[in-house]
Amino acid sequence: DTEVTQTPKHLVMGMTNKKSLKCEQHMGHRAMYWYKQKAKKPPELMFVYSYEKLSINESVPSRFSPECPNSSLLNLHLHALQPEDSALYLCASSPGLRYEQYFGPGTRLTVT
Amino acid sequence: QKEVEQNSGPLSVPEGAIASLNCTYSDRGSQSFFWYRQYSGKSPELIMFIYSNGDKEDGRFTAQLNKASQYVSLLIRDSQPSDSATYLCAVNMEYGNKLVFGAGTILRVKS
């Protein structure tokens, strides 16, 4: 089973709202990722967690705050977003860094 | 020079033909290489990964890697209309230890 789940599927939020995206995997993978994808562009790395510790932050604005409560869960907390943050947010996991990554279905975020 | 380069296409092939997708990368120290398929509005789906020079086959898909030329390709045999999608080449860069995607090649298989 190579399933990564993400909730919610769709999210509409105002610029003053606080919301969270959730990601879960039960494959025993030790690395988890957040990506942002705009239309007709490739995924763009935001954060990497390895063994539940933040390994890479690609200079993401502080209005995005990642959290890894345990080895199966990854959250992305959103606050004071801008309309240009509207995108598909993808979570992925892999057995370890450098190995194949499996993507979840994504959360389609619209900021109004 | 972009880190991972792909021809954006679209690449059009007739049903039953072989589709050949190509990718070059800049980091000579890269060790792991991936091909993802992405349908419009969906998330990327891993279809092949390759770590060693040479060919790797899985069903109708063959990945080819040439580290000396910094080149990786994907062959799709007996192409079907359902193969029509964007194919993303991804390379795990030695520096930064992160996955970098090419811009993707749009494949259209015509019946």
Coordinates of C-alpha atoms in Angstrom, one line a residue:
Chain A
D1 CA 0.0 0.0 0.0
T2 CA 1.5 3.3 -1.1
E3 CA -1.2 5.6 0.1
V4 CA -0.8 9.1 1.5
T5 CA -4.0 10.8 2.6
Q6 CA -4.6 14.5 2.8
T7 CA -7.5 16.6 4.3
P8 CA -9.3 18.6 3.3
K9 CA -9.6 18.1 -0.5
H10 CA -10.6 21.7 -1.0
L11 CA -10.3 24.8 1.3
V12 CA -11.4 28.3 0.8
M13 CA -10.2 30.8 3.4
G14 CA -10.0 34.5 3.9
M15 CA -6.8 36.4 4.4
T16 CA -7.5 36.8 8.1
N17 CA -8.4 33.1 8.8
K18 CA -6.3 30.4 10.4
K19 CA -6.6 26.9 9.0
S20 CA -4.6 23.7 8.9
L21 CA -3.8 21.1 6.2
K22 CA -3.3 17.5 7.3
C23 CA -1.4 14.6 5.8
E24 CA -1.1 11.0 7.0
Q25 CA 0.9 8.0 5.8
H26 CA 1.1 4.4 7.3
M27 CA 3.9 3.1 5.2
G28 CA 6.5 3.5 7.9
H29 CA 8.2 6.2 5.9
R30 CA 10.7 8.4 7.8
A31 CA 10.6 11.4 5.5
M32 CA 7.7 13.7 4.8
Y33 CA 7.4 16.7 2.5
W34 CA 5.2 19.7 1.7
Y35 CA 5.1 21.0 -1.9
K36 CA 3.2 23.9 -3.5
Q37 CA 2.0 23.6 -7.1
K38 CA 0.6 26.4 -9.2
A39 CA -1.2 25.7 -12.5
K40 CA 0.9 24.4 -15.3
K41 CA 4.1 24.4 -13.1
P42 CA 6.0 21.6 -11.4
P43 CA 5.7 21.0 -7.7
E44 CA 7.9 23.4 -5.6
L45 CA 9.4 22.1 -2.4
M46 CA 8.4 24.0 0.8
F47 CA 9.5 21.8 3.8
V48 CA 11.2 18.5 4.5
Y49 CA 10.9 16.5 7.7
S50 CA 13.3 13.6 8.3
Y51 CA 12.7 11.4 11.4
E52 CA 10.2 14.0 12.6
K53 CA 12.7 16.8 12.6
L54 CA 12.6 19.8 10.1
S55 CA 15.4 19.1 7.7
I56 CA 14.7 21.7 4.9
N57 CA 12.8 25.0 4.9
E58 CA 13.0 26.5 1.4
S59 CA 12.7 30.1 2.7
V60 CA 9.0 29.8 3.0
P61 CA 7.1 32.8 4.5
S62 CA 6.3 32.5 8.2
R63 CA 2.6 32.5 7.4
F64 CA 3.1 28.8 6.6
S65 CA 4.0 26.8 9.7
P66 CA 4.8 23.1 9.4
E67 CA 4.4 20.6 12.2
C68 CA 5.2 16.9 12.5
P69 CA 3.4 15.5 15.6
N70 CA 4.6 11.9 15.0
S71 CA 6.2 9.8 12.2
S72 CA 2.8 9.3 10.4
L73 CA 1.4 12.8 10.5
L74 CA 2.3 16.1 9.0
N75 CA 0.4 19.3 9.3
L76 CA 0.7 22.7 7.6
H77 CA -0.7 25.6 9.6
L78 CA -1.9 28.6 7.6
H79 CA -2.3 32.1 8.8
A80 CA -2.8 35.5 7.1
L81 CA -2.4 34.1 3.7
Q82 CA -2.4 36.2 0.5
P83 CA -4.4 35.5 -2.7
E84 CA -1.2 34.5 -4.5
D85 CA -0.9 31.6 -2.0
S86 CA -3.8 29.9 -3.8
A87 CA -2.5 26.7 -5.2
L88 CA -2.5 22.9 -4.9
Y89 CA -0.7 21.8 -1.7
L90 CA 0.8 18.4 -1.9
C91 CA 2.1 16.2 0.8
A92 CA 4.6 13.4 0.0
S93 CA 6.4 10.7 2.0
S94 CA 9.4 8.5 1.3
P95 CA 11.3 5.7 3.1
G96 CA 14.1 8.1 3.6
L97 CA 15.7 11.1 2.0
R98 CA 16.9 10.4 -1.6
Y99 CA 14.3 7.6 -2.1
E100 CA 11.1 7.6 -4.1
Q101 CA 8.4 10.0 -2.9
Y102 CA 4.7 9.1 -3.0
F103 CA 2.3 12.0 -3.2
G104 CA -1.1 12.4 -1.6
P105 CA -4.1 13.7 -3.6
G106 CA -3.4 17.3 -2.5
T107 CA -5.5 20.1 -1.0
R108 CA -6.8 22.7 -3.4
L109 CA -6.5 26.0 -1.5
T110 CA -8.2 29.2 -2.5
V111 CA -7.4 32.4 -0.6
T112 CA -10.1 35.2 -1.0
Chain B
Q1 CA 21.2 26.6 -16.9
K2 CA 18.1 25.0 -15.3
E3 CA 18.8 22.2 -12.8
V4 CA 16.4 19.8 -14.6
E5 CA 15.4 20.4 -18.2
Q6 CA 12.6 18.7 -20.2
N7 CA 11.1 19.6 -23.6
S8 CA 7.7 21.0 -22.7
G9 CA 6.0 19.5 -25.8
P10 CA 3.4 18.6 -26.5
L11 CA 4.7 15.3 -27.8
S12 CA 2.1 13.7 -30.0
V13 CA 2.3 10.0 -30.8
P14 CA -0.3 7.6 -32.4
E15 CA -1.8 4.9 -30.3
G16 CA 0.4 1.8 -30.2
A17 CA 3.6 3.8 -30.9
I18 CA 6.6 4.3 -28.6
A19 CA 6.7 7.6 -26.7
S20 CA 10.2 8.8 -25.8
L21 CA 10.6 11.4 -23.1
N22 CA 13.9 13.0 -22.3
C23 CA 15.4 14.9 -19.4
T24 CA 18.9 16.4 -18.6
Y25 CA 20.2 17.5 -15.2
S26 CA 22.9 19.8 -14.1
D27 CA 24.2 18.3 -10.8
R28 CA 26.8 15.6 -11.7
G29 CA 26.6 14.2 -8.2
S30 CA 22.9 13.3 -8.4
Q31 CA 22.2 9.7 -7.5
S32 CA 18.4 9.1 -7.8
F33 CA 16.1 9.8 -10.6
F34 CA 12.3 9.6 -10.9
W35 CA 9.5 9.9 -13.4
Y36 CA 6.0 11.0 -12.4
R37 CA 2.8 11.1 -14.4
Q38 CA 0.3 13.9 -13.6
Y39 CA -3.2 14.1 -15.0
S40 CA -4.8 17.5 -15.2
G41 CA -6.1 18.5 -11.7
K42 CA -4.5 15.4 -10.0
S43 CA -1.4 14.9 -8.0
P44 CA 1.8 13.4 -9.4
E45 CA 2.0 9.6 -9.6
L46 CA 5.3 7.8 -9.4
I47 CA 5.8 5.5 -12.4
M48 CA 9.5 4.8 -12.4
F49 CA 12.7 5.3 -10.4
I50 CA 16.2 4.5 -11.3
Y51 CA 19.5 4.7 -9.4
S52 CA 22.0 3.0 -11.6
N53 CA 23.3 3.5 -15.1
G54 CA 21.5 1.5 -17.8
D55 CA 17.9 0.5 -18.4
K56 CA 15.1 -0.4 -15.9
E57 CA 11.9 -2.0 -17.3
D58 CA 8.5 -2.2 -15.6
G59 CA 5.6 -3.3 -17.9
R60 CA 5.3 -0.9 -20.8
F61 CA 7.7 1.6 -19.2
T62 CA 11.5 1.7 -19.5
A63 CA 13.7 4.2 -17.7
Q64 CA 17.2 4.8 -19.1
L65 CA 20.0 6.5 -17.2
N66 CA 23.3 7.8 -18.4
K67 CA 25.2 9.6 -15.6
A68 CA 28.2 10.5 -17.8
S69 CA 25.9 12.4 -20.1
Q70 CA 23.6 13.6 -17.3
Y71 CA 20.7 12.3 -19.2
V72 CA 17.6 10.2 -18.1
S73 CA 14.8 9.1 -20.4
L74 CA 11.4 7.3 -20.2
L75 CA 10.1 5.1 -23.0
I76 CA 6.5 4.1 -23.1
R77 CA 5.7 1.2 -25.4
D78 CA 2.3 0.5 -27.0
S79 CA 1.1 4.0 -26.0
Q80 CA -2.5 4.3 -25.1
P81 CA -4.8 7.3 -25.0
S82 CA -4.9 6.9 -21.2
D83 CA -1.2 7.7 -21.2
S84 CA -2.0 11.3 -22.2
A85 CA -0.7 13.4 -19.3
T86 CA 2.2 15.6 -18.2
Y87 CA 5.3 13.6 -17.4
L88 CA 7.6 15.1 -14.8
C89 CA 11.3 14.2 -14.5
A90 CA 12.6 14.6 -11.0
V91 CA 16.2 14.4 -9.8
N92 CA 17.4 14.2 -6.2
M93 CA 20.2 16.8 -6.2
E94 CA 23.4 16.0 -4.3
Y95 CA 23.7 19.5 -3.1
G96 CA 20.7 20.5 -0.9
N97 CA 19.6 16.9 -0.8
K98 CA 16.3 17.7 -2.3
L99 CA 14.1 16.6 -5.2
V100 CA 14.0 19.0 -8.1
F101 CA 11.4 18.7 -10.9
G102 CA 11.7 19.6 -14.5
A103 CA 8.9 21.7 -16.0
G104 CA 7.2 18.5 -17.4
T105 CA 6.5 17.2 -20.9
I106 CA 2.9 17.0 -22.2
L107 CA 2.2 13.7 -23.9
R108 CA -0.8 13.3 -26.2
V109 CA -1.6 9.8 -27.6
K110 CA -4.0 10.0 -30.5
S111 CA -6.3 7.1 -31.2

